[in-house]
């Protein structure tokens, strides 16, 4: 896709990042290069509010009028003038009518009187306090309020307590979640301006790969990476273009990469980027653009290609991920996800790492980052513990499927003893 801004030069970005060693690049350095290199695709569109879930706001949503638009009751009870309460809070007041939510009381509430009122009903202008009904004794048209249950101003929700007219209820760059959709609705916003969906093309490379529906010949495996990639991209709210399995053949690879580049903002491949690969993918990538090949100091993960490729008048970001199914997910979550979010117009934020207790000892040597798949469990001492899902081989997708998240063992970190605190990255958030 065409980019409105001139992209930076990758070699320049890479050389700006200190400690650059293409043979064992720390995870943090890779993230730094990617952060500096990717740019948002700034094309906005106005969409129906419900279609905006998971999209990124392109402009602030301004509050047109105070929310709520009137002082209102926070309880079912009686609205009164705080000045009518005795010093100890007690009073006997006469009821002059009823105020319901959506049906305000039109009349006046004079001194010494009160109004039967329901939650959300507009407060009469002269009242500033609501006594909950469970505190009152009703005697005919009189309401007796005992001492000590109430202070002036209690249970009255002021106009504008949620949002004030003129302020930004939601700011540009916000990835819209359910509460944001509700908040925009509370302003009466039928539509909002969001950045257009990111288009991401992906393909798998490797002669041993078979697609679902094909017979599994001797020595072959089903292509699972296209399915995990599809699923992770769906969760991110991208528009996806599945280019299938591409044979390890230069002409086929070039055709597929050009097609991807001409129809997407970003291209993701899996397999065929390790140095020992006999295949042609690396060479074809290099001829199509500005691409670096990394060996990253991480496990799983390690080989990855990154850059920008061009075809015709189009260019697209390129992420060449490793082939091993777990490595695909780890590199997607730690490098690609953030880059795509930034391209979508969202701010780049570090992933939330939670301190949890390691339930077992974990062997680790400094000099690389490790992502161990783990389940969470509640310990007898009440704290959260994390236990690995067993075999941590990078081809063992079961280790991801069974896990609640990653135990992240950082670059400089050494082995961990049972009972030590470790960082945990959960797979799921609440929304
Ligand atoms: P590669 O990076 O191409 O050397 O692949 C590393 C390992 O991942 C090999 O065992 C491949 O068979 C496997 N692999 C590569 N691509 C896929 C895929 N799309 N689905 C499942 N496994 C794959
Ligand atoms: Mg391969």
PDB file of N, CA and C in Angstrom, residues 30 34 200-205 225-226 228-230 232-233 267-274 277 279 281-282 285 291-294 296 298 301-306 318-337 340:
ATOM      1  N   UNK A  30      15.865  -5.244  18.991  1.00  0.00           N
ATOM      2  CA  UNK A  30      14.990  -5.521  17.848  1.00  0.00           C
ATOM      3  C   UNK A  30      13.736  -4.651  17.968  1.00  0.00           C
ATOM      4  N   UNK A  34      12.386  -1.716  15.329  1.00  0.00           N
ATOM      5  CA  UNK A  34      11.037  -1.786  14.740  1.00  0.00           C
ATOM      6  C   UNK A  34      10.245  -0.532  15.093  1.00  0.00           C
ATOM      7  N   UNK A 200      -3.246  -6.959   6.166  1.00  0.00           N
ATOM      8  CA  UNK A 200      -2.058  -7.780   6.392  1.00  0.00           C
ATOM      9  C   UNK A 200      -2.164  -9.067   5.567  1.00  0.00           C
ATOM     10  N   UNK A 201      -1.165  -9.289   4.728  1.00  0.00           N
ATOM     11  CA  UNK A 201      -1.109 -10.512   3.927  1.00  0.00           C
ATOM     12  C   UNK A 201      -0.143 -11.481   4.594  1.00  0.00           C
ATOM     13  N   UNK A 202      -0.415 -12.777   4.498  1.00  0.00           N
ATOM     14  CA  UNK A 202       0.507 -13.741   5.088  1.00  0.00           C
ATOM     15  C   UNK A 202       0.579 -15.006   4.244  1.00  0.00           C
ATOM     16  N   UNK A 203       1.725 -15.672   4.355  1.00  0.00           N
ATOM     17  CA  UNK A 203       1.918 -16.917   3.619  1.00  0.00           C
ATOM     18  C   UNK A 203       2.869 -17.819   4.393  1.00  0.00           C
ATOM     19  N   UNK A 204       2.818 -19.090   4.057  1.00  0.00           N
ATOM     20  CA  UNK A 204       3.740 -20.061   4.658  1.00  0.00           C
ATOM     21  C   UNK A 204       4.677 -20.544   3.571  1.00  0.00           C
ATOM     22  N   UNK A 205       5.931 -20.781   3.949  1.00  0.00           N
ATOM     23  CA  UNK A 205       6.863 -21.304   2.948  1.00  0.00           C
ATOM     24  C   UNK A 205       7.506 -22.583   3.464  1.00  0.00           C
ATOM     25  N   UNK A 225       0.842 -22.647  10.882  1.00  0.00           N
ATOM     26  CA  UNK A 225       1.190 -21.238  11.103  1.00  0.00           C
ATOM     27  C   UNK A 225       0.195 -20.268  10.474  1.00  0.00           C
ATOM     28  N   UNK A 226      -0.331 -20.646   9.302  1.00  0.00           N
ATOM     29  CA  UNK A 226      -1.292 -19.739   8.659  1.00  0.00           C
ATOM     30  C   UNK A 226      -2.550 -19.604   9.496  1.00  0.00           C
ATOM     31  N   UNK A 228      -2.633 -19.978  13.017  1.00  0.00           N
ATOM     32  CA  UNK A 228      -2.350 -19.148  14.206  1.00  0.00           C
ATOM     33  C   UNK A 228      -2.187 -17.687  13.782  1.00  0.00           C
ATOM     34  N   UNK A 229      -1.531 -17.453  12.653  1.00  0.00           N
ATOM     35  CA  UNK A 229      -1.365 -16.063  12.198  1.00  0.00           C
ATOM     36  C   UNK A 229      -2.726 -15.429  11.900  1.00  0.00           C
ATOM     37  N   UNK A 230      -3.546 -16.183  11.189  1.00  0.00           N
ATOM     38  CA  UNK A 230      -4.895 -15.683  10.885  1.00  0.00           C
ATOM     39  C   UNK A 230      -5.605 -15.302  12.184  1.00  0.00           C
ATOM     40  N   UNK A 232      -4.367 -14.618  15.248  1.00  0.00           N
ATOM     41  CA  UNK A 232      -3.771 -13.480  15.979  1.00  0.00           C
ATOM     42  C   UNK A 232      -4.097 -12.170  15.267  1.00  0.00           C
ATOM     43  N   UNK A 233      -4.118 -12.204  13.934  1.00  0.00           N
ATOM     44  CA  UNK A 233      -4.440 -10.989  13.173  1.00  0.00           C
ATOM     45  C   UNK A 233      -5.914 -10.618  13.335  1.00  0.00           C
ATOM     46  N   UNK A 267       3.264  -7.557   5.356  1.00  0.00           N
ATOM     47  CA  UNK A 267       3.336  -8.930   4.863  1.00  0.00           C
ATOM     48  C   UNK A 267       4.037  -9.771   5.925  1.00  0.00           C
ATOM     49  N   UNK A 268       3.434 -10.895   6.252  1.00  0.00           N
ATOM     50  CA  UNK A 268       4.051 -11.792   7.237  1.00  0.00           C
ATOM     51  C   UNK A 268       4.282 -13.147   6.570  1.00  0.00           C
ATOM     52  N   UNK A 269       5.524 -13.629   6.668  1.00  0.00           N
ATOM     53  CA  UNK A 269       5.805 -14.969   6.163  1.00  0.00           C
ATOM     54  C   UNK A 269       6.246 -15.823   7.341  1.00  0.00           C
ATOM     55  N   UNK A 270       6.131 -17.128   7.202  1.00  0.00           N
ATOM     56  CA  UNK A 270       6.726 -17.990   8.231  1.00  0.00           C
ATOM     57  C   UNK A 270       7.536 -19.061   7.537  1.00  0.00           C
ATOM     58  N   UNK A 271       8.673 -19.387   8.174  1.00  0.00           N
ATOM     59  CA  UNK A 271       9.574 -20.411   7.647  1.00  0.00           C
ATOM     60  C   UNK A 271      10.564 -19.830   6.659  1.00  0.00           C
ATOM     61  N   UNK A 272      11.655 -20.568   6.490  1.00  0.00           N
ATOM     62  CA  UNK A 272      12.597 -20.232   5.427  1.00  0.00           C
ATOM     63  C   UNK A 272      13.476 -19.013   5.650  1.00  0.00           C
ATOM     64  N   UNK A 273      13.618 -18.547   6.906  1.00  0.00           N
ATOM     65  CA  UNK A 273      14.499 -17.386   7.100  1.00  0.00           C
ATOM     66  C   UNK A 273      15.747 -17.708   7.921  1.00  0.00           C
ATOM     67  N   UNK A 274      15.896 -18.969   8.352  1.00  0.00           N
ATOM     68  CA  UNK A 274      17.105 -19.279   9.125  1.00  0.00           C
ATOM     69  C   UNK A 274      18.302 -19.367   8.192  1.00  0.00           C
ATOM     70  N   UNK A 277      18.924 -22.341   6.019  1.00  0.00           N
ATOM     71  CA  UNK A 277      17.899 -22.703   5.039  1.00  0.00           C
ATOM     72  C   UNK A 277      18.490 -22.856   3.639  1.00  0.00           C
ATOM     73  N   UNK A 279      16.601 -22.780   1.163  1.00  0.00           N
ATOM     74  CA  UNK A 279      15.563 -22.277   0.257  1.00  0.00           C
ATOM     75  C   UNK A 279      15.832 -20.847  -0.215  1.00  0.00           C
ATOM     76  N   UNK A 281      13.717 -18.076  -0.054  1.00  0.00           N
ATOM     77  CA  UNK A 281      12.910 -16.967   0.450  1.00  0.00           C
ATOM     78  C   UNK A 281      13.756 -15.752   0.832  1.00  0.00           C
ATOM     79  N   UNK A 282      14.857 -15.989   1.552  1.00  0.00           N
ATOM     80  CA  UNK A 282      15.694 -14.866   1.990  1.00  0.00           C
ATOM     81  C   UNK A 282      16.185 -14.057   0.788  1.00  0.00           C
ATOM     82  N   UNK A 285      13.383 -12.019  -0.772  1.00  0.00           N
ATOM     83  CA  UNK A 285      13.047 -10.868   0.081  1.00  0.00           C
ATOM     84  C   UNK A 285      14.057  -9.736  -0.123  1.00  0.00           C
ATOM     85  N   UNK A 291      15.728  -5.058   3.500  1.00  0.00           N
ATOM     86  CA  UNK A 291      15.390  -6.096   4.484  1.00  0.00           C
ATOM     87  C   UNK A 291      16.638  -6.504   5.259  1.00  0.00           C
ATOM     88  N   UNK A 292      16.496  -6.635   6.580  1.00  0.00           N
ATOM     89  CA  UNK A 292      17.609  -7.157   7.380  1.00  0.00           C
ATOM     90  C   UNK A 292      17.230  -8.546   7.901  1.00  0.00           C
ATOM     91  N   UNK A 293      18.245  -9.371   8.076  1.00  0.00           N
ATOM     92  CA  UNK A 293      18.024 -10.727   8.594  1.00  0.00           C
ATOM     93  C   UNK A 293      18.714 -10.818   9.932  1.00  0.00           C
ATOM     94  N   UNK A 294      17.938 -11.135  10.944  1.00  0.00           N
ATOM     95  CA  UNK A 294      18.470 -11.138  12.302  1.00  0.00           C
ATOM     96  C   UNK A 294      18.554 -12.545  12.867  1.00  0.00           C
ATOM     97  N   UNK A 296      18.184 -13.454  16.592  1.00  0.00           N
ATOM     98  CA  UNK A 296      17.820 -12.749  17.815  1.00  0.00           C
ATOM     99  C   UNK A 296      18.171 -13.611  19.021  1.00  0.00           C
ATOM    100  N   UNK A 298      17.082 -14.981  21.628  1.00  0.00           N
ATOM    101  CA  UNK A 298      15.830 -15.326  22.309  1.00  0.00           C
ATOM    102  C   UNK A 298      15.524 -16.805  22.102  1.00  0.00           C
ATOM    103  N   UNK A 301      12.391 -18.486  18.905  1.00  0.00           N
ATOM    104  CA  UNK A 301      12.386 -17.330  18.020  1.00  0.00           C
ATOM    105  C   UNK A 301      13.562 -17.379  17.101  1.00  0.00           C
ATOM    106  N   UNK A 302      14.580 -16.665  17.469  1.00  0.00           N
ATOM    107  CA  UNK A 302      15.880 -16.634  16.776  1.00  0.00           C
ATOM    108  C   UNK A 302      15.875 -16.011  15.382  1.00  0.00           C
ATOM    109  N   UNK A 303      15.640 -16.744  14.262  1.00  0.00           N
ATOM    110  CA  UNK A 303      15.794 -16.031  12.989  1.00  0.00           C
ATOM    111  C   UNK A 303      14.574 -15.189  12.669  1.00  0.00           C
ATOM    112  N   UNK A 304      14.804 -14.005  12.128  1.00  0.00           N
ATOM    113  CA  UNK A 304      13.678 -13.178  11.696  1.00  0.00           C
ATOM    114  C   UNK A 304      14.165 -12.180  10.651  1.00  0.00           C
ATOM    115  N   UNK A 305      13.325 -11.962   9.646  1.00  0.00           N
ATOM    116  CA  UNK A 305      13.624 -10.932   8.647  1.00  0.00           C
ATOM    117  C   UNK A 305      12.696  -9.758   8.902  1.00  0.00           C
ATOM    118  N   UNK A 306      13.229  -8.553   8.686  1.00  0.00           N
ATOM    119  CA  UNK A 306      12.393  -7.372   8.906  1.00  0.00           C
ATOM    120  C   UNK A 306      12.779  -6.293   7.896  1.00  0.00           C
ATOM    121  N   UNK A 318       7.610  -5.753   5.992  1.00  0.00           N
ATOM    122  CA  UNK A 318       7.801  -7.200   5.884  1.00  0.00           C
ATOM    123  C   UNK A 318       8.268  -7.777   7.221  1.00  0.00           C
ATOM    124  N   UNK A 319       7.609  -8.837   7.659  1.00  0.00           N
ATOM    125  CA  UNK A 319       8.032  -9.574   8.848  1.00  0.00           C
ATOM    126  C   UNK A 319       8.215 -11.027   8.424  1.00  0.00           C
ATOM    127  N   UNK A 320       9.461 -11.464   8.352  1.00  0.00           N
ATOM    128  CA  UNK A 320       9.735 -12.853   7.984  1.00  0.00           C
ATOM    129  C   UNK A 320       9.968 -13.641   9.270  1.00  0.00           C
ATOM    130  N   UNK A 321       8.963 -14.381   9.698  1.00  0.00           N
ATOM    131  CA  UNK A 321       9.045 -15.068  10.988  1.00  0.00           C
ATOM    132  C   UNK A 321       9.645 -16.456  10.811  1.00  0.00           C
ATOM    133  N   UNK A 322      10.150 -17.041  11.914  1.00  0.00           N
ATOM    134  CA  UNK A 322      10.678 -18.402  11.826  1.00  0.00           C
ATOM    135  C   UNK A 322       9.564 -19.387  11.493  1.00  0.00           C
ATOM    136  N   UNK A 323       9.938 -20.632  11.235  1.00  0.00           N
ATOM    137  CA  UNK A 323       8.931 -21.613  10.839  1.00  0.00           C
ATOM    138  C   UNK A 323       8.298 -22.358  11.999  1.00  0.00           C
ATOM    139  N   UNK A 324       9.073 -22.554  13.080  1.00  0.00           N
ATOM    140  CA  UNK A 324       8.532 -23.343  14.185  1.00  0.00           C
ATOM    141  C   UNK A 324       7.282 -22.699  14.765  1.00  0.00           C
ATOM    142  N   UNK A 325       6.220 -23.501  14.938  1.00  0.00           N
ATOM    143  CA  UNK A 325       4.927 -22.937  15.328  1.00  0.00           C
ATOM    144  C   UNK A 325       4.936 -22.086  16.611  1.00  0.00           C
ATOM    145  N   UNK A 326       5.712 -22.461  17.624  1.00  0.00           N
ATOM    146  CA  UNK A 326       5.730 -21.637  18.845  1.00  0.00           C
ATOM    147  C   UNK A 326       6.536 -20.367  18.586  1.00  0.00           C
ATOM    148  N   UNK A 327       7.617 -20.496  17.822  1.00  0.00           N
ATOM    149  CA  UNK A 327       8.449 -19.335  17.509  1.00  0.00           C
ATOM    150  C   UNK A 327       7.642 -18.290  16.738  1.00  0.00           C
ATOM    151  N   UNK A 328       6.735 -18.745  15.882  1.00  0.00           N
ATOM    152  CA  UNK A 328       5.872 -17.822  15.135  1.00  0.00           C
ATOM    153  C   UNK A 328       5.045 -16.979  16.106  1.00  0.00           C
ATOM    154  N   UNK A 329       4.478 -17.653  17.096  1.00  0.00           N
ATOM    155  CA  UNK A 329       3.620 -16.918  18.030  1.00  0.00           C
ATOM    156  C   UNK A 329       4.439 -15.977  18.918  1.00  0.00           C
ATOM    157  N   UNK A 330       5.573 -16.450  19.392  1.00  0.00           N
ATOM    158  CA  UNK A 330       6.400 -15.614  20.281  1.00  0.00           C
ATOM    159  C   UNK A 330       6.895 -14.373  19.524  1.00  0.00           C
ATOM    160  N   UNK A 331       7.375 -14.557  18.304  1.00  0.00           N
ATOM    161  CA  UNK A 331       7.884 -13.396  17.563  1.00  0.00           C
ATOM    162  C   UNK A 331       6.729 -12.477  17.155  1.00  0.00           C
ATOM    163  N   UNK A 332       5.582 -13.048  16.846  1.00  0.00           N
ATOM    164  CA  UNK A 332       4.430 -12.196  16.532  1.00  0.00           C
ATOM    165  C   UNK A 332       4.086 -11.326  17.741  1.00  0.00           C
ATOM    166  N   UNK A 333       3.947 -11.955  18.915  1.00  0.00           N
ATOM    167  CA  UNK A 333       3.525 -11.190  20.096  1.00  0.00           C
ATOM    168  C   UNK A 333       4.548 -10.142  20.510  1.00  0.00           C
ATOM    169  N   UNK A 334       5.840 -10.445  20.334  1.00  0.00           N
ATOM    170  CA  UNK A 334       6.846  -9.527  20.871  1.00  0.00           C
ATOM    171  C   UNK A 334       7.389  -8.518  19.865  1.00  0.00           C
ATOM    172  N   UNK A 335       7.180  -8.749  18.582  1.00  0.00           N
ATOM    173  CA  UNK A 335       7.684  -7.791  17.584  1.00  0.00           C
ATOM    174  C   UNK A 335       6.569  -7.297  16.653  1.00  0.00           C
ATOM    175  N   UNK A 336       5.831  -8.236  16.074  1.00  0.00           N
ATOM    176  CA  UNK A 336       4.884  -7.865  15.024  1.00  0.00           C
ATOM    177  C   UNK A 336       3.666  -7.126  15.598  1.00  0.00           C
ATOM    178  N   UNK A 337       3.149  -7.635  16.699  1.00  0.00           N
ATOM    179  CA  UNK A 337       1.935  -7.062  17.291  1.00  0.00           C
ATOM    180  C   UNK A 337       2.095  -5.554  17.530  1.00  0.00           C
ATOM    181  N   UNK A 340       2.294  -3.611  14.263  1.00  0.00           N
ATOM    182  CA  UNK A 340       0.992  -3.483  13.594  1.00  0.00           C
ATOM    183  C   UNK A 340       0.114  -2.480  14.335  1.00  0.00           C
TER     184      UNK A 340
END
